[in-house]
Tab-separated table of C-alpha atoms in Angstrom:
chain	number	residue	atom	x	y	z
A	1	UNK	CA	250.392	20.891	-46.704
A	2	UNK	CA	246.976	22.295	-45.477
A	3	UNK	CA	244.804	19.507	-46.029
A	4	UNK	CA	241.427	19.934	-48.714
A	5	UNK	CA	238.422	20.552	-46.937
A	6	UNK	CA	235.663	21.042	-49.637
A	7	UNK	CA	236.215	17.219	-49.564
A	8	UNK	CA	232.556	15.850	-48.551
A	9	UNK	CA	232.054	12.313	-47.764
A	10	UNK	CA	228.560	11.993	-46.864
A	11	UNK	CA	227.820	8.731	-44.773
A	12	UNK	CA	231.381	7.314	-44.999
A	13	UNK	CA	232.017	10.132	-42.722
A	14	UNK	CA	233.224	9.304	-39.246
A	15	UNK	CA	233.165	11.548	-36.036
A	16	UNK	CA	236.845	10.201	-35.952
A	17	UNK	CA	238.360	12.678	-38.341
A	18	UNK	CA	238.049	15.409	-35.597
A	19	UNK	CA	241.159	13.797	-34.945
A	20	UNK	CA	242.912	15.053	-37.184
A	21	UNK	CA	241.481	18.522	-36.572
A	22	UNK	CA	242.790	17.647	-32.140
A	23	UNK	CA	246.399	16.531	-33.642
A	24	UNK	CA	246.918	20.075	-35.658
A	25	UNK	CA	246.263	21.669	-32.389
A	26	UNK	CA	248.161	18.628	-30.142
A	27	UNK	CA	251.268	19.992	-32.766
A	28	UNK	CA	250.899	23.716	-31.609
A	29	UNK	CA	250.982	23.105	-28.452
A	30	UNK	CA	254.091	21.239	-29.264
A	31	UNK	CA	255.082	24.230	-30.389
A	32	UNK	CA	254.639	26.587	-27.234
A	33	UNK	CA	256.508	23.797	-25.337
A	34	UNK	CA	259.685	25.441	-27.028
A	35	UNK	CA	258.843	28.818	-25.959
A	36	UNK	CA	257.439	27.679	-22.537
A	37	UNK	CA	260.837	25.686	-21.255
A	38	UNK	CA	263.615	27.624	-23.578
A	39	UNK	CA	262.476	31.772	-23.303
A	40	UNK	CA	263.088	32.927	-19.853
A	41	UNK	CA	259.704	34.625	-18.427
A	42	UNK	CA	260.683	35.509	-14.356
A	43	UNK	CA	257.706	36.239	-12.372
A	44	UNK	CA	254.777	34.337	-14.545
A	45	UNK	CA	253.991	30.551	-15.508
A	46	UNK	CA	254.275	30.555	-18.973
A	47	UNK	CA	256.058	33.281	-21.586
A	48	UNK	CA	253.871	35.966	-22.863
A	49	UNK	CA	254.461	38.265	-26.221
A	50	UNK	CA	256.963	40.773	-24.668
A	51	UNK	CA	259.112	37.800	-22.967
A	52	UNK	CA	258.826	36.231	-26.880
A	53	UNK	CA	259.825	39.802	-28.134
A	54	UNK	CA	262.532	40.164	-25.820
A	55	UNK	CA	264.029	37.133	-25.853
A	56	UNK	CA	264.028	37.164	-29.672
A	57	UNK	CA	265.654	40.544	-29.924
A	58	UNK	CA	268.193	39.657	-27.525
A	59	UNK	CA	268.927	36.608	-27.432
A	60	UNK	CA	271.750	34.328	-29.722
A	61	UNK	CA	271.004	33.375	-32.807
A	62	UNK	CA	269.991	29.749	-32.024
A	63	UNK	CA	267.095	31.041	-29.475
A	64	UNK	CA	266.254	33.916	-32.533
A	65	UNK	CA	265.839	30.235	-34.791
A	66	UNK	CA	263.842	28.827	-32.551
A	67	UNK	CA	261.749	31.679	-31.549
A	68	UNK	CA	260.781	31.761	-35.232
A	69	UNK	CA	260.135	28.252	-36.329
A	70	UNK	CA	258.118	28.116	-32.735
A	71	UNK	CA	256.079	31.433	-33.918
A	72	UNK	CA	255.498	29.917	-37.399
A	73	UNK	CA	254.857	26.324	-35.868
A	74	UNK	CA	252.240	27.247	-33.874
A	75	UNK	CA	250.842	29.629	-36.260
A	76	UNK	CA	250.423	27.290	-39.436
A	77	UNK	CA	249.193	24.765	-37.064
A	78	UNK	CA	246.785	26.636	-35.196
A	79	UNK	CA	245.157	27.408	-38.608
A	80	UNK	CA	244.853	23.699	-39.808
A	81	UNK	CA	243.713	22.889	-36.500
A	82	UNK	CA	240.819	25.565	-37.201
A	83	UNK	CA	240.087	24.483	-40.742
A	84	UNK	CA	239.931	21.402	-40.050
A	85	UNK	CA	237.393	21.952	-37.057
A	86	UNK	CA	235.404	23.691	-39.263
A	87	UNK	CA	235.436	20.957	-41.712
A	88	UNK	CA	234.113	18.295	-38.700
A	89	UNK	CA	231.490	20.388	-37.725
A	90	UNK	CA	230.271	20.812	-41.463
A	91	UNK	CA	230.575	17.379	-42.206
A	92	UNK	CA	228.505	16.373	-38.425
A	93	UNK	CA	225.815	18.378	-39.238
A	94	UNK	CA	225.573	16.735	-42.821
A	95	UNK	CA	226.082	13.455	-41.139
A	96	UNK	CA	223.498	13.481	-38.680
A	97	UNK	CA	220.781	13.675	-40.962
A	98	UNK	CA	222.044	10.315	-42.649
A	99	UNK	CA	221.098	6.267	-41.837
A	100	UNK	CA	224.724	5.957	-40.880
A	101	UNK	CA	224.471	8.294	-37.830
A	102	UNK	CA	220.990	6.815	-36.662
A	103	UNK	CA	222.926	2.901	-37.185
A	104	UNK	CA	226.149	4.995	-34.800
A	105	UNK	CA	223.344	6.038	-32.056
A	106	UNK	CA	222.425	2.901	-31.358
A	107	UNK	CA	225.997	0.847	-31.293
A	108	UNK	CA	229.253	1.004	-29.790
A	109	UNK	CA	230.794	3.481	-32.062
A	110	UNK	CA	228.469	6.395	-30.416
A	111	UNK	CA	231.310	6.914	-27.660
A	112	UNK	CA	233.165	8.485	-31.044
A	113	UNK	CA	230.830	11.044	-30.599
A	114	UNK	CA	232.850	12.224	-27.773
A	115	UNK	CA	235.467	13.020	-30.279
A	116	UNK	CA	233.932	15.940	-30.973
A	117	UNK	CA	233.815	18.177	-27.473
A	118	UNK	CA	237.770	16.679	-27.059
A	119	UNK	CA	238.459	18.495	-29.876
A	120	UNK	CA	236.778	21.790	-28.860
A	121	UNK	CA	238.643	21.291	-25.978
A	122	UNK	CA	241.604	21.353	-27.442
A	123	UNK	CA	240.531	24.518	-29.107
A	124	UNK	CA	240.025	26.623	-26.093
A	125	UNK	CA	243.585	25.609	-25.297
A	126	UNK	CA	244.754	26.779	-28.632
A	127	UNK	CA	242.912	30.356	-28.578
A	128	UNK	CA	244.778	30.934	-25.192
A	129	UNK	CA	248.480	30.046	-26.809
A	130	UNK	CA	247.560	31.814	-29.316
A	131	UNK	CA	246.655	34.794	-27.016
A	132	UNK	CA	249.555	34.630	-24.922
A	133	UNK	CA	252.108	34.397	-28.078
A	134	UNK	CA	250.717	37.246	-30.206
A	135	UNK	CA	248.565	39.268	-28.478
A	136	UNK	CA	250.248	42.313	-26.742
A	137	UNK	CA	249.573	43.355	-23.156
A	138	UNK	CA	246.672	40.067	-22.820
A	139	UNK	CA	248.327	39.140	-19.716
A	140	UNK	CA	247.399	42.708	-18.198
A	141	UNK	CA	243.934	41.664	-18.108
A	142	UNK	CA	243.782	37.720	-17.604
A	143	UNK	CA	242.594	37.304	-14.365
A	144	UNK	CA	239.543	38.594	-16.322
A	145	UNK	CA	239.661	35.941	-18.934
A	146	UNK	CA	240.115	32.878	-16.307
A	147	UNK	CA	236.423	32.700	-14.934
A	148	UNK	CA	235.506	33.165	-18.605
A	149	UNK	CA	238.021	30.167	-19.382
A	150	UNK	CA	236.034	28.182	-16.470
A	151	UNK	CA	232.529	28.799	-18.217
A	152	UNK	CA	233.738	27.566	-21.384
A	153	UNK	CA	235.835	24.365	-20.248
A	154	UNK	CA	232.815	23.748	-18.057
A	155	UNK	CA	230.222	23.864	-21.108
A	156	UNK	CA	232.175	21.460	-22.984
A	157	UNK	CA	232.603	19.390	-19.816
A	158	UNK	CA	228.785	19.145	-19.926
A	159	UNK	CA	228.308	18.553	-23.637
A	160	UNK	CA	230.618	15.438	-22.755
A	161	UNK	CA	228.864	14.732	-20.035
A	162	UNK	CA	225.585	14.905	-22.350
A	163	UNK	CA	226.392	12.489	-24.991
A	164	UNK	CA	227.403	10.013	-21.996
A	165	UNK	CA	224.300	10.342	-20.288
A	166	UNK	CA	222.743	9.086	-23.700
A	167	UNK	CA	225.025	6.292	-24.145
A	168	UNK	CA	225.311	4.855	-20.817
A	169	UNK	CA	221.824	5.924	-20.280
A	170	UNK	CA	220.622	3.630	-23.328
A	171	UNK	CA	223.462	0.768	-22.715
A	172	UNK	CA	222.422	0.290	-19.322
A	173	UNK	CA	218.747	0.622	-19.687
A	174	UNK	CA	218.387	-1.696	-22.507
A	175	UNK	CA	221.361	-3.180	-23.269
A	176	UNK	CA	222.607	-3.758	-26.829
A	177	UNK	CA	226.717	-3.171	-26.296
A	178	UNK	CA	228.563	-5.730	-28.496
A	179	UNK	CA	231.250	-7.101	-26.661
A	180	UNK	CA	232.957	-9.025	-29.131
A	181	UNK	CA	233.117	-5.334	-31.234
A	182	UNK	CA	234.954	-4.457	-28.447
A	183	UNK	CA	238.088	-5.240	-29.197
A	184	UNK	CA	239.861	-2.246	-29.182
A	185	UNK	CA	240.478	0.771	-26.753
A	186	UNK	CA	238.113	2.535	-28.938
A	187	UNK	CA	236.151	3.493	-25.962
A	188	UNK	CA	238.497	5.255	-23.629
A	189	UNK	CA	237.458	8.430	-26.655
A	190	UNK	CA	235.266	9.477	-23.613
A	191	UNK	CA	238.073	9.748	-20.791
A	192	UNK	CA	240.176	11.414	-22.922
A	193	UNK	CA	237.680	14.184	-23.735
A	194	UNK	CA	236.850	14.374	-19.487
A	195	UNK	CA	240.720	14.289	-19.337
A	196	UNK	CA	240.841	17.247	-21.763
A	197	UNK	CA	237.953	19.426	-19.823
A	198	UNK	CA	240.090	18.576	-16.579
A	199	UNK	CA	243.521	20.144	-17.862
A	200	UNK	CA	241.928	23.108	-19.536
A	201	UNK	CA	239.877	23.713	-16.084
A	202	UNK	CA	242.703	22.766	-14.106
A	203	UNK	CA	245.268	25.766	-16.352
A	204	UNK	CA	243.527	28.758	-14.079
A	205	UNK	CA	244.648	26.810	-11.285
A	206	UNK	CA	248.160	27.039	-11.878
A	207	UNK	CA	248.147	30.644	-13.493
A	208	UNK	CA	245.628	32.798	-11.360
A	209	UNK	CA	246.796	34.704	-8.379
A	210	UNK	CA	243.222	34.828	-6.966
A	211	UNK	CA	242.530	32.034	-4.505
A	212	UNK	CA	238.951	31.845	-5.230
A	213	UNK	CA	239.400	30.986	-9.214
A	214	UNK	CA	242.806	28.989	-8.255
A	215	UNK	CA	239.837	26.850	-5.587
A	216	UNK	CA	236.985	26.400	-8.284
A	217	UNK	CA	239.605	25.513	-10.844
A	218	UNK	CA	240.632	22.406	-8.659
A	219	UNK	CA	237.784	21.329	-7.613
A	220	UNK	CA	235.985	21.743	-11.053
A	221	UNK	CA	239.326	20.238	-12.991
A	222	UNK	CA	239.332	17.403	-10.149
A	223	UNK	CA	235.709	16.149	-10.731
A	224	UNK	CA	236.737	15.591	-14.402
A	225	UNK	CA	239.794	13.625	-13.879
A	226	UNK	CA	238.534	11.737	-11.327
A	227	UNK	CA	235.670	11.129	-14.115
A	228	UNK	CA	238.161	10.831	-16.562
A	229	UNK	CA	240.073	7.699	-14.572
A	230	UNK	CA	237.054	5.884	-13.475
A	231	UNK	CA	235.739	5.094	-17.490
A	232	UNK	CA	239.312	4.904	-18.409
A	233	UNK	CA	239.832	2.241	-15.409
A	234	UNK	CA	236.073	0.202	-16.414
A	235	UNK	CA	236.556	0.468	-20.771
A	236	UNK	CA	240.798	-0.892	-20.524
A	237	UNK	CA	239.265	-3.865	-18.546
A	238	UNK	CA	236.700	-4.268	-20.966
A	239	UNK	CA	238.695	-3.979	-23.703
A	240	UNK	CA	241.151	-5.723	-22.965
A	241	UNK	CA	239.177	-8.875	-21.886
A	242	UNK	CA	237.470	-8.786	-25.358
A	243	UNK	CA	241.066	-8.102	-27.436
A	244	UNK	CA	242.037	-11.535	-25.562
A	245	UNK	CA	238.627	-13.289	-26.369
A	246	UNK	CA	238.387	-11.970	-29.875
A	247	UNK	CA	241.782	-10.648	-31.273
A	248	UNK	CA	242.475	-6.878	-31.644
A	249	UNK	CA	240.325	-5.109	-34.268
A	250	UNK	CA	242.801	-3.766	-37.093
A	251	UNK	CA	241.326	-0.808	-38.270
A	252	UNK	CA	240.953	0.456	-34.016
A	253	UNK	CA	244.975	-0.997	-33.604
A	254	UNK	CA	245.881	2.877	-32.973
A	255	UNK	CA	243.553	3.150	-30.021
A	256	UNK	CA	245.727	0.551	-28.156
A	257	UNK	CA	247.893	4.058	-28.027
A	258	UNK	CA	245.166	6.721	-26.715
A	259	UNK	CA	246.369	5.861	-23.268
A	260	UNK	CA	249.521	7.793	-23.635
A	261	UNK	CA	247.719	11.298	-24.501
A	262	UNK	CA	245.285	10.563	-21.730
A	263	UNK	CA	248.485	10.507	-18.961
A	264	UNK	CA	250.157	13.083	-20.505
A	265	UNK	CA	247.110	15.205	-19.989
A	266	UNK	CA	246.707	13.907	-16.622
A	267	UNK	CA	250.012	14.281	-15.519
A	268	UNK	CA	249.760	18.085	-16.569
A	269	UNK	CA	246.718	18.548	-14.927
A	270	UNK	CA	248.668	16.986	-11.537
A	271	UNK	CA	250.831	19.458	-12.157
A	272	UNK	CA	248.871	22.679	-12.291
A	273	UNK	CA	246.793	21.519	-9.306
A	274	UNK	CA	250.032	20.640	-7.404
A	275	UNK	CA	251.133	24.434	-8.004
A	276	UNK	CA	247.725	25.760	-6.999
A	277	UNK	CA	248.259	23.898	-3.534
A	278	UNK	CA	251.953	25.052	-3.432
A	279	UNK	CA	251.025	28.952	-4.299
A	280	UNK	CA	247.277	29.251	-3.106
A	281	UNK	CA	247.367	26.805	0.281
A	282	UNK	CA	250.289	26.408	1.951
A	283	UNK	CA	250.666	23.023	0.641
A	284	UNK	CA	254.226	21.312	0.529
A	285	UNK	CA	256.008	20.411	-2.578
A	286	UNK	CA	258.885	20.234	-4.343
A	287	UNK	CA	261.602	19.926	-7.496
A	288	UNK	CA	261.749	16.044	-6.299
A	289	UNK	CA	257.942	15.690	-5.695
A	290	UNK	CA	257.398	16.358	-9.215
A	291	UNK	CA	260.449	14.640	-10.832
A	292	UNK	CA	258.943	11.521	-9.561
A	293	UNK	CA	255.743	12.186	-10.174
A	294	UNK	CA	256.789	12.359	-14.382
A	295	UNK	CA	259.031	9.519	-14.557
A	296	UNK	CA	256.353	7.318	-12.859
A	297	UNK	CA	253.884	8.606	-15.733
A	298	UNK	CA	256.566	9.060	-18.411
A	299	UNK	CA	257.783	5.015	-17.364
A	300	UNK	CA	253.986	4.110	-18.344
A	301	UNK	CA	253.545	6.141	-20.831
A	302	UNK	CA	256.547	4.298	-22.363
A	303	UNK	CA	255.115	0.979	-21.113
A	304	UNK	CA	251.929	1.338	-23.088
A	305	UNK	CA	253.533	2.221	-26.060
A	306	UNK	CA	255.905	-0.169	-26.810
A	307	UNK	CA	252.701	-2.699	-25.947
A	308	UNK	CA	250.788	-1.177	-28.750
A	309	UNK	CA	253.438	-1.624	-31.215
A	310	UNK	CA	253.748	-5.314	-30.939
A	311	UNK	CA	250.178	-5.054	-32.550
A	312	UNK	CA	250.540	-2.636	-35.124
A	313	UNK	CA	253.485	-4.396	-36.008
A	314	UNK	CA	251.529	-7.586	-36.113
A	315	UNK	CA	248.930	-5.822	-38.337
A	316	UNK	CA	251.234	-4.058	-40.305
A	317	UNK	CA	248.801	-1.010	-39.772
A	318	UNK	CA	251.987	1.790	-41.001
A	319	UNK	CA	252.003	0.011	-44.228
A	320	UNK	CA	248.754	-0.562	-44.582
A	321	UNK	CA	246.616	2.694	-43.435
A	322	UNK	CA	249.658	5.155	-43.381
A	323	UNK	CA	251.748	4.725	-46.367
A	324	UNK	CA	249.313	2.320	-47.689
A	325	UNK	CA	246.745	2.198	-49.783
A	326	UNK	CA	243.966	1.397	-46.713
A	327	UNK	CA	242.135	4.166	-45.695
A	328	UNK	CA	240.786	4.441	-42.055
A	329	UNK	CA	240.275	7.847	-40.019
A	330	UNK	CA	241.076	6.064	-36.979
A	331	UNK	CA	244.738	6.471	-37.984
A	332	UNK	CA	244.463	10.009	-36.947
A	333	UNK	CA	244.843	8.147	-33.292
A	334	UNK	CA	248.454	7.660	-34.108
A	335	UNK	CA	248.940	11.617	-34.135
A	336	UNK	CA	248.312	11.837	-30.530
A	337	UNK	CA	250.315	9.770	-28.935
A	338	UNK	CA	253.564	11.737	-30.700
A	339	UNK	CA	252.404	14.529	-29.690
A	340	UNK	CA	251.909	13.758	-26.022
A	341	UNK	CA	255.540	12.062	-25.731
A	342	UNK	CA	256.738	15.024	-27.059
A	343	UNK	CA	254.947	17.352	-24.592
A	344	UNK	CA	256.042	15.005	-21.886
A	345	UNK	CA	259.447	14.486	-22.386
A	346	UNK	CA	259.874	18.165	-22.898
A	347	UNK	CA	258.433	18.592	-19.111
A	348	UNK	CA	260.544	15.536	-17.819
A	349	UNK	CA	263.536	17.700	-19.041
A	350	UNK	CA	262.956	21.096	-17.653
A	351	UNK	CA	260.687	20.680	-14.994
A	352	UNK	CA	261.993	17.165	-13.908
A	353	UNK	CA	265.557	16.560	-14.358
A	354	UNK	CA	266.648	20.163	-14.564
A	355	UNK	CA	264.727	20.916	-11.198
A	356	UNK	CA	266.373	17.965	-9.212
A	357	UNK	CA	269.484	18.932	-10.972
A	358	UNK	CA	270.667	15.758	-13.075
A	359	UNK	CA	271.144	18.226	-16.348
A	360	UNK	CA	272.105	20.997	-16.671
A	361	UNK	CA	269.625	23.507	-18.614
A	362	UNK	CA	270.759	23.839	-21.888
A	363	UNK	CA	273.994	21.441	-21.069
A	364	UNK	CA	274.664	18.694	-23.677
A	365	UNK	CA	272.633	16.002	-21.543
A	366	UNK	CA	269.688	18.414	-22.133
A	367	UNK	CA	269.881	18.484	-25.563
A	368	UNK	CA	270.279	14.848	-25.908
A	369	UNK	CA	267.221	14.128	-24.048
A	370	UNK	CA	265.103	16.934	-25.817
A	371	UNK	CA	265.932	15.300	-28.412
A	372	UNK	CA	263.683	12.606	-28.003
A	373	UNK	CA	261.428	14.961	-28.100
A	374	UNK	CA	261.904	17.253	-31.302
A	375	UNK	CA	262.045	13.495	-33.122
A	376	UNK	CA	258.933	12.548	-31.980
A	377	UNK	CA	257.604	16.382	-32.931
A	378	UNK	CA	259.011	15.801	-36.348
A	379	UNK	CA	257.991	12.061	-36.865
A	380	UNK	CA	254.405	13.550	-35.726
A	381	UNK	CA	254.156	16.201	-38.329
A	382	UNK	CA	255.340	13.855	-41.203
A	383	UNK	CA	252.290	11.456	-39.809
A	384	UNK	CA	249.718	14.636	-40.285
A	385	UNK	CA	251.399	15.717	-43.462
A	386	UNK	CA	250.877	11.690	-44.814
A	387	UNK	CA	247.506	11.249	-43.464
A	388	UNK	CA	246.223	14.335	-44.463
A	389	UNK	CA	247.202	13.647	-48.276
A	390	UNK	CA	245.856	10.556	-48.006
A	391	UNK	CA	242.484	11.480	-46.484
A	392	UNK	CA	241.634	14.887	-47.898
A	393	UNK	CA	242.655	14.450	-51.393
A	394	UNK	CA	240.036	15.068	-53.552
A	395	UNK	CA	240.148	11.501	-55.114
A	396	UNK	CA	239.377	10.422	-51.295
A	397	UNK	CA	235.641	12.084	-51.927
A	398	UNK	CA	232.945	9.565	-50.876
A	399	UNK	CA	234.930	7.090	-50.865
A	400	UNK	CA	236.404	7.129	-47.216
A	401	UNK	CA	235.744	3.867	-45.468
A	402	UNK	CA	234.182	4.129	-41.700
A	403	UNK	CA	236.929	2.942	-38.863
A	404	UNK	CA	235.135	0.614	-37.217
């Protein structure tokens, strides 16, 4: 299952296959989500080892299952996420010396750049589940590793930031976007990375019990969303206008989707903020508060997704760059959106409709709803299992056509 990466594909490479490295780690946090909502852990935010340990030792068999499958879940897919990371940044530094990269500097597709401090992102967040699941005693000393958590959310933030400054710098300055190339959502890849940086910053927020880190966590995680919702707010337009003008482009169908992980990211980040202004300053909130505050995102979420797959349908993408012969690395765009539903619909069960009270936790409406959400957790891994035979087989060497 662990996909090949002494594949090299020279200048067919794209900056989109650290996609497939963000979905391994979008599926272990996927992951977590069982252990967060299902293992009891009174008096912190989120389950450490000894809670795990506990709860597997006593605990029914069913919660000793899914203990497990969550420990070996998160494991396996912590490690693809890693190898395939490595992979990406191998295969950058070989592609930036190419034609190809100089030809992706100077057009639209440069925003895919931004692909690549997302996925870091995503790391950082993956080295702290990791942390909390299997490393003894770490939460002994973590108000020590928050500030350090800051510094490294806030370096990616700016190596975002960076490769912005050069696009918008150069688009603005001299012109040169293609409009009619446009039509996708292809480049709303740089709100989702500013949307990444402002969860990860925002997590201290909602963990610390210092007031200073809980402050410069929201008002660092708060520039970045706010960020984050402006270029998602000016690129949809934009996209959308030229999608009308000029037809959705086939190969970029699966960015129609990248809205979905974007809210879900969002909506977390609302969430740890919220907390910090519950716990930190004084601020009201509630069980209802934040039950509405998910099924307004969740509704859209939904909204958007269903839109998207009138035109995949249309374009047959599944059959043609899934279980297809067609190869495209922007179908590693599909993985995200799974995984966000799942993460979502997970918190719209515990945190929403258990906390108002509608199910009961661990009552047979609560299974029923979660799951919608182990489905779409499955149907996600069999979409990284598929792509990642199809992409990183070795008869897929040099011969991996560019998404856009």
């Amino acid at each position: 299952m662990f996909p090949n990466t002494k594949v090299r594909m020279g200048e067919s490479y794209s900056p989109l296959y650290f996609l497939a490295a963000l979905g391994a780690g979008g599926l272990t946090v996927t992951f977590f989500m069982w252990l967060l909502h299902w293992v009891p852990h009174p008096g912190r935010p989120v389950p450490i080892f000894g809670d795990i340990v506990a709860a597997f030792t006593l605990g029914s068999l069913p919660m000793q299952v899914a203990i497990a499958v969550a420990w070996l879940g998160i494991a396996f897919f912590a490690i693809m996420h890693v190898r395939l990371l490595l992979w990406n940044i191998s295969e950058l530094l070989r592609f930036r010396t190419t034609a190809a990269y100089a030809a992706l500097r100077n057009s639209n597709d440069e925003t895919q750049l931004l692909a690549a401090p997302l996925t870091v992102a995503m790391s950082v967040n993956v080295a702290f589940i990791l942390g909390l699941v299997f490393v003894p005693g770490l939460w002994s000393v973590v108000e020590y590793l928050f500030p350090l958590a800051l510094v490294a959310f806030l370096a990616v933030g700016v190596w975002a930031l960076a490769i912005m400054r050069d696009f918008w710098g150069r688009i603005l300055a001299t012109g040169g976007f293609d409009c009619s190339r446009n039509n996708s959502f292809g480049q709303l890849i740089p709100a989702f990375a500013l949307s990444m940086v402002g969860v990860g910053l925002a997590a201290p927020a909602a963990m610390s019990t210092q007031a200073w880190i809980a402050g410069v966590s929201y008002i660092a995680s708060s520039f970045f969303i706010v960020a984050a919702l402006i270029v998602a707010a000016v690129k949809l337009v934009l996209g959308l206008r030229a999608m009308m003008e000029n037809g959705a482009n086939p190969q970029s169908a699966p960015s129609l989707w990248i809205i979905v992980p974007i809210m879900t990211v969002i909506g977390i980040a609302l969430m740890r903020q919220d907390h910090a202004l519950h716990a930190h300053f004084a601020a009201e909130g509630g069980a209802a508060e934040l039950f509405s505050q998910q099924t307004w995102w969740l509704a859209l979420q939904v909204a958007f997704a269903l839109w998207g797959l009138v035109v995949l349908r249309r374009f047959n993408y599944f059959g043609r760059f899934v279980t297809g012969g067609e190869r495209s690395p922007g179908a590693y765009a599909l993985v995200c959106p799974g995984v966000a539903l799942a993460v979502m619909v997970q918190f719209f069960v515990n945190k929403g409709l258990v906390g108002v009270g509608l199910v009961d936790k661990f009552g047979i409406a609560f299974w029923v709803v979660t799951f919608v959400a182990l489905a779409l957790q499955a149907v996600t891994i069999w979409l990284v299992v598929t792509l990642n035979r199809k992409h990183f087989a070795r008869a897929t060497e040099g011969r991996v056509a560019a998404a856009e």
